[in-house]
Amino acid sequence: MTSLIKLKTSSRVAPFVLAAALASTSVATLAPTTALAIPAGGYADLVETISPSVVFIEVSGTTTQAAPQLDMPQGMPEELRKRFEQMMPQSQAQPQPVQGLGSGFIISKDGQIVTNNHVVEGADSVKVKLSDGRTFDATVVGSDRMTDIALLKIEADVDLPTVKFGSSDAMRVGDEVVAMGNPFGLGGTVTTGIISAKSRNINSGPYDDFIQTDAAINRGNSGGPLFNNAGEVIGVNTAILSPGGGSVGIGFSVPSDLVQKIVADLADDGTITRGWLGVQIRPMTDEVAQVLGYGTPKGAVIEAVGDDSPAKKAGLEQGDIILSFDGTDITELRDLTRAVAETKPDAKADVVVLHKGKEVTRAVTIGTLAAKDA
């Protein structure tokens, strides 16, 4: 059966496999520019320039494996069950070491590194290795499970080679891309392809907005960069759709425009601050769309309004249909989720709703999403 796989692994058998990534030998800062257009001869010059900034990440931690349970026959008398249990040796759960590998890329001379949250989540220690053999202990500055992005920091005595972000929004379906990472532990692997689709929703979270590519991405590419032809990072490789664990040409990357916002927020204080409206929503049905005279369903139907929430204070009610939020048309639910999340707390936003058959505008003062609700 075809499955969606985040590119994570550990030393234990698991459905998720982590990645490895390679850097080159130079320690000079090499900022790619549009002058690095792909020549007729191929990608070699581009790869030579950007590869020093791609790094190998090794994580280690522990997990507790539950002790085996004695399987007793159903209907066994309680007294007999107790005797058997007393005869069995008492085994306790023991911590088991877990190791994993991942990829990342350096975005600042002083050692800021971007990777996936699932690469470092739960790790007791994180090490970053450059291609020249130098290894650094890394600190997790912060991570965001909702977008699967994490920011690391290493301390080096020299400026480190960096890459810069490009605009994922400027990319078009059909544009060429280059992926770098360590599939199956094969370091420094470069693959090429095109953008197959944009704004892909793979139902992995409320902020899904993935770039889909046919550049070969396998288990082992987690946190690795997806480059445009100018050598700019336009995505972070995160997941694949695969029937057998290997690439079938359907890979997904978190778009750089989103990554930059998350990284900037994490760099500030290690946490993500998101806006909060305080409503439960569901899609409009086809039947309701027909009754309202819409060609297709649109907007977000409010199922419930939280007590003491920004929505409640603004007068939003159950049954209202949110058509736009602060100028952003709401076509599907994730449009509202993203728009609210990206609005700064305490900011005011105009929300256009269909209320009892009439379009009205409510002024909402956005709250702060609690970490437990993120």
Tab-separated table of C-alpha atoms in Angstrom:
chain	number	residue	atom	x	y	z
A	1	MET	CA	0.000	0.000	0.000
A	2	THR	CA	1.316	3.437	-0.859
A	3	SER	CA	2.354	5.374	2.222
A	4	LEU	CA	3.439	8.873	3.129
A	5	ILE	CA	6.845	8.771	4.786
A	6	LYS	CA	8.609	11.498	6.670
A	7	LEU	CA	12.284	11.036	5.942
A	8	LYS	CA	13.354	9.882	9.405
A	9	THR	CA	15.096	6.832	10.820
A	10	SER	CA	16.778	5.443	13.895
A	11	SER	CA	18.874	2.405	14.654
A	12	ARG	CA	15.655	0.507	15.391
A	13	VAL	CA	13.255	-0.786	12.778
A	14	ALA	CA	10.682	1.952	12.192
A	15	PRO	CA	8.524	3.269	9.356
A	16	PHE	CA	10.275	6.646	9.482
A	17	VAL	CA	13.818	7.045	8.245
A	18	LEU	CA	16.251	9.889	8.957
A	19	ALA	CA	18.699	11.370	6.519
A	20	ALA	CA	22.331	12.286	6.175
A	21	ALA	CA	23.752	15.309	4.371
A	22	LEU	CA	27.126	16.352	3.071
A	23	ALA	CA	29.139	19.547	2.975
A	24	SER	CA	32.142	20.288	0.811
A	25	THR	CA	35.651	21.201	1.949
A	26	SER	CA	35.673	24.972	1.675
A	27	VAL	CA	35.012	27.157	4.718
A	28	ALA	CA	34.672	30.387	2.768
A	29	THR	CA	31.298	32.026	2.503
A	30	LEU	CA	29.977	31.394	-0.972
A	31	ALA	CA	26.737	33.196	-1.733
A	32	PRO	CA	25.109	31.853	-4.896
A	33	THR	CA	23.933	34.420	-7.400
A	34	THR	CA	21.898	34.416	-10.554
A	35	ALA	CA	25.196	34.426	-12.454
A	36	LEU	CA	25.317	30.687	-11.717
A	37	ALA	CA	22.792	29.830	-14.396
A	38	ILE	CA	22.965	26.171	-15.339
A	39	PRO	CA	25.338	25.781	-18.283
A	40	ALA	CA	24.811	23.343	-21.113
A	41	GLY	CA	27.410	21.095	-19.480
A	42	GLY	CA	25.295	20.414	-16.414
A	43	TYR	CA	25.071	21.271	-12.726
A	44	ALA	CA	28.682	20.685	-11.633
A	45	ASP	CA	29.639	24.351	-11.085
A	46	LEU	CA	26.472	25.049	-9.149
A	47	VAL	CA	26.850	21.973	-6.953
A	48	GLU	CA	30.499	22.751	-6.248
A	49	THR	CA	29.501	26.211	-5.046
A	50	ILE	CA	26.545	25.326	-2.799
A	51	SER	CA	27.548	21.924	-1.401
A	52	PRO	CA	29.855	23.286	1.362
A	53	SER	CA	26.787	24.603	3.178
A	54	VAL	CA	24.950	21.265	3.353
A	55	VAL	CA	25.738	19.384	6.547
A	56	PHE	CA	25.437	15.937	8.095
A	57	ILE	CA	23.437	15.675	11.341
A	58	GLU	CA	23.756	12.831	13.829
A	59	VAL	CA	21.365	12.550	16.755
A	60	SER	CA	21.270	10.206	19.715
A	61	GLY	CA	18.821	9.594	22.513
A	62	THR	CA	17.109	6.883	24.499
A	63	THR	CA	13.723	5.249	24.431
A	64	THR	CA	12.080	2.935	26.941
A	65	GLN	CA	10.939	-0.389	25.553
A	66	ALA	CA	7.985	-1.848	27.405
A	67	ALA	CA	8.582	-5.122	29.200
A	68	PRO	CA	6.948	-8.154	27.558
A	69	GLN	CA	3.545	-9.057	28.971
A	70	LEU	CA	2.538	-12.622	29.839
A	71	ASP	CA	-0.323	-13.695	27.573
A	72	MET	CA	-2.779	-15.600	29.731
A	73	PRO	CA	-5.652	-17.679	28.308
A	74	GLN	CA	-9.049	-16.048	28.502
A	75	GLY	CA	-11.251	-17.373	31.322
A	76	MET	CA	-8.338	-18.495	33.513
A	77	PRO	CA	-9.320	-18.477	37.211
A	78	GLU	CA	-7.933	-15.446	39.063
A	79	GLU	CA	-6.098	-17.519	41.640
A	80	LEU	CA	-4.355	-19.578	38.969
A	81	ARG	CA	-3.450	-16.387	37.058
A	82	LYS	CA	-1.775	-14.931	40.155
A	83	ARG	CA	0.273	-18.111	40.673
A	84	PHE	CA	1.560	-18.021	37.120
A	85	GLU	CA	2.465	-14.344	37.438
A	86	GLN	CA	4.378	-15.022	40.662
A	87	MET	CA	6.343	-17.792	38.961
A	88	MET	CA	7.376	-15.557	36.056
A	89	PRO	CA	10.536	-13.443	36.474
A	90	GLN	CA	9.759	-9.766	36.919
A	91	SER	CA	11.215	-7.831	33.998
A	92	GLN	CA	11.292	-4.068	33.911
A	93	ALA	CA	11.389	-1.775	30.925
A	94	GLN	CA	14.958	-0.830	30.050
A	95	PRO	CA	16.117	2.311	28.283
A	96	GLN	CA	17.329	1.547	24.770
A	97	PRO	CA	19.799	3.752	22.869
A	98	VAL	CA	18.478	5.291	19.673
A	99	GLN	CA	20.541	6.928	16.946
A	100	GLY	CA	19.511	8.712	13.807
A	101	LEU	CA	20.916	10.680	10.905
A	102	GLY	CA	19.683	13.789	9.147
A	103	SER	CA	20.531	16.664	6.862
A	104	GLY	CA	20.623	20.404	7.196
A	105	PHE	CA	22.047	23.553	5.660
A	106	ILE	CA	23.899	26.553	7.055
A	107	ILE	CA	22.193	29.935	6.691
A	108	SER	CA	24.513	32.212	8.686
A	109	LYS	CA	28.275	32.612	9.033
A	110	ASP	CA	27.986	32.171	12.792
A	111	GLY	CA	26.483	28.708	12.483
A	112	GLN	CA	22.679	28.780	12.241
A	113	ILE	CA	21.454	25.577	10.593
A	114	VAL	CA	18.004	24.669	9.306
A	115	THR	CA	16.689	21.105	9.393
A	116	ASN	CA	13.451	19.202	10.038
A	117	ASN	CA	11.865	19.066	13.461
A	118	HIS	CA	11.491	15.292	13.168
A	119	VAL	CA	15.259	14.947	12.702
A	120	VAL	CA	16.054	16.355	16.162
A	121	GLU	CA	12.826	15.808	18.096
A	122	GLY	CA	13.536	13.938	21.333
A	123	ALA	CA	17.300	13.881	20.776
A	124	ASP	CA	19.609	13.967	23.804
A	125	SER	CA	22.535	15.123	21.702
A	126	VAL	CA	22.924	16.577	18.204
A	127	LYS	CA	26.197	16.645	16.273
A	128	VAL	CA	26.834	18.415	12.986
A	129	LYS	CA	29.572	17.295	10.634
A	130	LEU	CA	31.021	19.230	7.705
A	131	SER	CA	32.555	17.541	4.692
A	132	ASP	CA	36.064	18.530	5.746
A	133	GLY	CA	35.646	16.244	8.754
A	134	ARG	CA	35.077	18.873	11.421
A	135	THR	CA	32.356	17.943	13.900
A	136	PHE	CA	30.453	20.301	16.181
A	137	ASP	CA	28.052	19.835	19.051
A	138	ALA	CA	24.830	21.576	18.083
A	139	THR	CA	22.216	23.286	20.206
A	140	VAL	CA	18.556	23.143	19.234
A	141	VAL	CA	17.562	26.815	19.257
A	142	GLY	CA	13.934	25.904	18.696
A	143	SER	CA	11.657	23.704	16.633
A	144	ASP	CA	8.139	23.745	15.271
A	145	ARG	CA	6.266	20.472	14.969
A	146	MET	CA	3.417	22.049	12.985
A	147	THR	CA	5.656	22.916	10.008
A	148	ASP	CA	8.389	20.326	10.767
A	149	ILE	CA	11.128	22.963	10.862
A	150	ALA	CA	13.940	23.259	13.420
A	151	LEU	CA	16.793	25.715	13.914
A	152	LEU	CA	20.175	24.570	15.232
A	153	LYS	CA	23.296	26.504	16.246
A	154	ILE	CA	26.951	25.508	16.223
A	155	GLU	CA	29.975	27.485	17.392
A	156	ALA	CA	32.990	27.645	15.080
A	157	ASP	CA	36.144	29.743	15.184
A	158	VAL	CA	35.812	30.804	11.533
A	159	ASP	CA	33.024	32.037	9.295
A	160	LEU	CA	31.052	29.134	7.897
A	161	PRO	CA	29.894	28.683	4.281
A	162	THR	CA	26.272	29.673	3.800
A	163	VAL	CA	23.424	29.490	1.345
A	164	LYS	CA	20.574	31.932	1.087
A	165	PHE	CA	16.861	31.541	0.659
A	166	GLY	CA	15.070	32.210	-2.594
A	167	SER	CA	11.383	32.834	-3.152
A	168	SER	CA	9.306	29.667	-3.323
A	169	ASP	CA	6.352	31.748	-4.459
A	170	ALA	CA	8.304	32.851	-7.528
A	171	MET	CA	8.869	29.251	-8.597
A	172	ARG	CA	6.561	27.798	-11.234
A	173	VAL	CA	5.424	24.275	-11.937
A	174	GLY	CA	7.972	22.906	-14.415
A	175	ASP	CA	10.955	24.869	-13.059
A	176	GLU	CA	14.147	22.866	-12.559
A	177	VAL	CA	15.325	22.081	-9.002
A	178	VAL	CA	18.292	20.374	-7.337
A	179	ALA	CA	17.984	18.280	-4.149
A	180	MET	CA	20.935	17.495	-1.887
A	181	GLY	CA	21.238	15.032	0.977
A	182	ASN	CA	22.273	11.533	2.001
A	183	PRO	CA	19.667	8.990	0.880
A	184	PHE	CA	20.141	5.674	2.669
A	185	GLY	CA	23.379	7.040	4.146
A	186	LEU	CA	25.016	7.618	0.756
A	187	GLY	CA	26.641	10.963	1.481
A	188	GLY	CA	26.666	13.963	-0.786
A	189	THR	CA	24.043	12.762	-3.226
A	190	VAL	CA	22.708	15.279	-5.734
A	191	THR	CA	19.527	14.726	-7.720
A	192	THR	CA	17.669	16.944	-10.151
A	193	GLY	CA	14.134	17.291	-11.387
A	194	ILE	CA	11.330	19.783	-11.705
A	195	ILE	CA	8.605	21.219	-9.540
A	196	SER	CA	5.662	18.897	-10.139
A	197	ALA	CA	3.077	20.871	-8.166
A	198	LYS	CA	2.752	23.687	-5.647
A	199	SER	CA	0.633	24.288	-2.554
A	200	ARG	CA	0.145	20.563	-2.091
A	201	ASN	CA	-1.926	19.435	0.898
A	202	ILE	CA	-0.795	15.997	2.102
A	203	ASN	CA	-2.846	16.076	5.321
A	204	SER	CA	0.182	16.058	7.611
A	205	GLY	CA	-0.879	19.180	9.496
A	206	PRO	CA	-2.945	22.370	9.436
A	207	TYR	CA	-0.252	24.368	7.628
A	208	ASP	CA	0.360	22.028	4.690
A	209	ASP	CA	1.544	23.980	1.663
A	210	PHE	CA	4.176	21.697	0.167
A	211	ILE	CA	6.211	21.917	-3.011
A	212	GLN	CA	5.987	18.600	-4.860
A	213	THR	CA	9.016	17.533	-6.883
A	214	ASP	CA	10.111	14.567	-8.957
A	215	ALA	CA	13.773	15.089	-7.996
A	216	ALA	CA	14.713	11.810	-6.302
A	217	ILE	CA	14.201	12.201	-2.543
A	218	ASN	CA	14.580	9.102	-0.408
A	219	ARG	CA	14.736	8.087	3.213
A	220	GLY	CA	17.832	9.939	4.254
A	221	ASN	CA	17.080	13.373	2.800
A	222	SER	CA	15.331	14.827	5.865
A	223	GLY	CA	16.124	18.491	6.350
A	224	GLY	CA	18.128	18.720	3.146
A	225	PRO	CA	17.732	21.704	0.826
A	226	LEU	CA	15.885	21.962	-2.466
A	227	PHE	CA	17.663	24.525	-4.669
A	228	ASN	CA	16.628	26.575	-7.664
A	229	ASN	CA	19.000	27.122	-10.583
A	230	ALA	CA	20.434	30.211	-8.878
A	231	GLY	CA	21.621	28.104	-5.945
A	232	GLU	CA	18.993	29.490	-3.580
A	233	VAL	CA	17.074	27.285	-1.145
A	234	ILE	CA	13.426	27.230	-2.157
A	235	GLY	CA	12.366	24.252	-0.031
A	236	VAL	CA	13.287	21.876	2.815
A	237	ASN	CA	12.896	18.215	1.841
A	238	THR	CA	10.567	16.544	4.322
A	239	ALA	CA	8.437	13.630	3.064
A	240	ILE	CA	7.877	11.205	0.212
A	241	LEU	CA	4.913	9.246	-1.056
A	242	SER	CA	6.114	5.705	-1.639
A	243	PRO	CA	4.718	2.177	-1.874
A	244	GLY	CA	7.985	0.568	-0.792
A	245	GLY	CA	10.055	3.187	0.996
A	246	GLY	CA	12.023	4.344	-2.046
A	247	SER	CA	11.575	7.277	-4.392
A	248	VAL	CA	8.872	6.987	-7.021
A	249	GLY	CA	9.227	10.613	-8.040
A	250	ILE	CA	6.790	12.080	-5.505
A	251	GLY	CA	8.616	14.098	-2.855
A	252	PHE	CA	7.519	17.039	-0.734
A	253	SER	CA	9.390	20.094	0.511
A	254	VAL	CA	8.361	22.839	2.919
A	255	PRO	CA	8.393	26.067	0.835
A	256	SER	CA	11.118	28.578	1.659
A	257	ASP	CA	8.725	31.494	2.082
A	258	LEU	CA	7.180	29.667	5.050
A	259	VAL	CA	10.527	28.363	6.331
A	260	GLN	CA	12.007	31.871	6.505
A	261	LYS	CA	9.157	33.091	8.728
A	262	ILE	CA	9.468	30.096	11.038
A	263	VAL	CA	13.259	30.404	11.256
A	264	ALA	CA	13.091	34.131	12.015
A	265	ASP	CA	10.597	33.474	14.812
A	266	LEU	CA	12.673	30.627	16.256
A	267	ALA	CA	15.855	32.705	16.123
A	268	ASP	CA	14.160	35.417	18.171
A	269	ASP	CA	13.320	33.416	21.291
A	270	GLY	CA	13.224	29.734	20.338
A	271	THR	CA	9.445	29.613	20.121
A	272	ILE	CA	6.742	30.202	17.518
A	273	THR	CA	4.109	32.858	18.121
A	274	ARG	CA	0.904	32.336	16.161
A	275	GLY	CA	-2.333	34.232	15.967
A	276	TRP	CA	-5.522	32.778	17.450
A	277	LEU	CA	-9.131	33.319	16.409
A	278	GLY	CA	-10.869	30.746	18.590
A	279	VAL	CA	-13.274	28.934	16.275
A	280	GLN	CA	-13.861	25.365	15.146
A	281	ILE	CA	-14.489	25.188	11.413
A	282	ARG	CA	-15.588	22.754	8.716
A	283	PRO	CA	-15.845	22.954	4.918
A	284	MET	CA	-18.969	24.164	3.161
A	285	THR	CA	-20.930	21.292	1.625
A	286	ASP	CA	-21.867	21.108	-2.052
A	287	GLU	CA	-25.533	21.328	-1.097
A	288	VAL	CA	-25.044	24.546	0.873
A	289	ALA	CA	-22.974	26.024	-1.960
A	290	GLN	CA	-25.795	25.347	-4.413
A	291	VAL	CA	-28.381	26.926	-2.127
A	292	LEU	CA	-26.212	30.034	-1.731
A	293	GLY	CA	-25.626	30.258	-5.474
A	294	TYR	CA	-21.911	29.507	-5.408
A	295	GLY	CA	-20.428	27.445	-8.241
A	296	THR	CA	-18.234	25.513	-5.799
A	297	PRO	CA	-17.964	25.379	-2.005
A	298	LYS	CA	-15.869	28.099	-0.437
A	299	GLY	CA	-15.263	29.686	2.919
A	300	ALA	CA	-15.068	28.109	6.370
A	301	VAL	CA	-18.260	27.268	8.270
A	302	ILE	CA	-18.019	28.025	12.003
A	303	GLU	CA	-19.078	24.978	14.028
A	304	ALA	CA	-18.276	26.426	17.438
A	305	VAL	CA	-16.943	29.639	18.955
A	306	GLY	CA	-14.671	29.427	21.992
A	307	ASP	CA	-15.642	31.181	25.206
A	308	ASP	CA	-13.692	34.394	25.812
A	309	SER	CA	-12.092	34.026	22.365
A	310	PRO	CA	-11.291	36.842	19.896
A	311	ALA	CA	-14.054	35.489	17.646
A	312	LYS	CA	-16.598	35.608	20.469
A	313	LYS	CA	-15.660	39.163	21.375
A	314	ALA	CA	-15.992	40.225	17.719
A	315	GLY	CA	-19.507	38.803	17.419
A	316	LEU	CA	-18.810	35.743	15.269
A	317	GLU	CA	-21.419	33.032	15.749
A	318	GLN	CA	-21.958	29.358	15.088
A	319	GLY	CA	-23.209	28.911	11.528
A	320	ASP	CA	-21.439	32.008	10.183
A	321	ILE	CA	-19.381	31.333	7.050
A	322	ILE	CA	-16.008	33.070	6.928
A	323	LEU	CA	-15.447	34.249	3.348
A	324	SER	CA	-12.300	36.330	3.821
A	325	PHE	CA	-9.815	37.149	6.547
A	326	ASP	CA	-7.925	40.437	6.491
A	327	GLY	CA	-8.186	40.603	2.697
A	328	THR	CA	-7.380	36.926	2.069
A	329	ASP	CA	-10.161	34.994	0.334
A	330	ILE	CA	-10.959	31.720	2.103
A	331	THR	CA	-11.339	29.000	-0.516
A	332	GLU	CA	-10.498	26.060	1.747
A	333	LEU	CA	-9.953	25.603	5.474
A	334	ARG	CA	-6.165	25.829	5.409
A	335	ASP	CA	-6.425	29.314	3.875
A	336	LEU	CA	-7.996	30.528	7.120
A	337	THR	CA	-5.657	28.484	9.328
A	338	ARG	CA	-2.560	29.971	7.698
A	339	ALA	CA	-3.914	33.506	7.524
A	340	VAL	CA	-4.793	33.564	11.217
A	341	ALA	CA	-1.529	31.882	12.271
A	342	GLU	CA	0.548	34.439	10.355
A	343	THR	CA	-1.260	37.405	11.910
A	344	LYS	CA	0.549	38.960	14.847
A	345	PRO	CA	-1.252	38.761	18.191
A	346	ASP	CA	-3.085	41.983	19.162
A	347	ALA	CA	-3.329	42.979	15.488
A	348	LYS	CA	-6.750	43.895	14.138
A	349	ALA	CA	-8.220	42.063	11.143
A	350	ASP	CA	-11.435	42.495	9.184
A	351	VAL	CA	-13.313	39.221	8.807
A	352	VAL	CA	-16.033	39.022	6.154
A	353	VAL	CA	-18.690	36.472	7.073
A	354	LEU	CA	-21.972	35.334	5.642
A	355	HIS	CA	-24.310	35.867	8.601
A	356	LYS	CA	-27.929	34.781	8.171
A	357	GLY	CA	-27.695	35.226	4.422
A	358	LYS	CA	-25.978	38.612	4.445
A	359	GLU	CA	-22.305	39.502	4.115
A	360	VAL	CA	-21.082	41.477	7.114
A	361	THR	CA	-17.636	42.544	8.280
A	362	ARG	CA	-16.458	41.917	11.825
A	363	ALA	CA	-13.371	43.624	13.275
A	364	VAL	CA	-11.366	41.065	15.253
A	365	THR	CA	-8.417	41.635	17.586
A	366	ILE	CA	-6.297	38.522	17.168
A	367	GLY	CA	-5.153	36.604	20.259
A	368	THR	CA	-2.117	34.398	20.889
A	369	LEU	CA	-2.329	30.667	20.188
A	370	ALA	CA	-1.338	28.703	23.285
A	371	ALA	CA	1.497	26.214	22.852
A	372	LYS	CA	-0.770	23.303	23.849
A	373	ASP	CA	-3.126	24.207	21.005
A	374	ALA	CA	-0.397	24.585	18.371
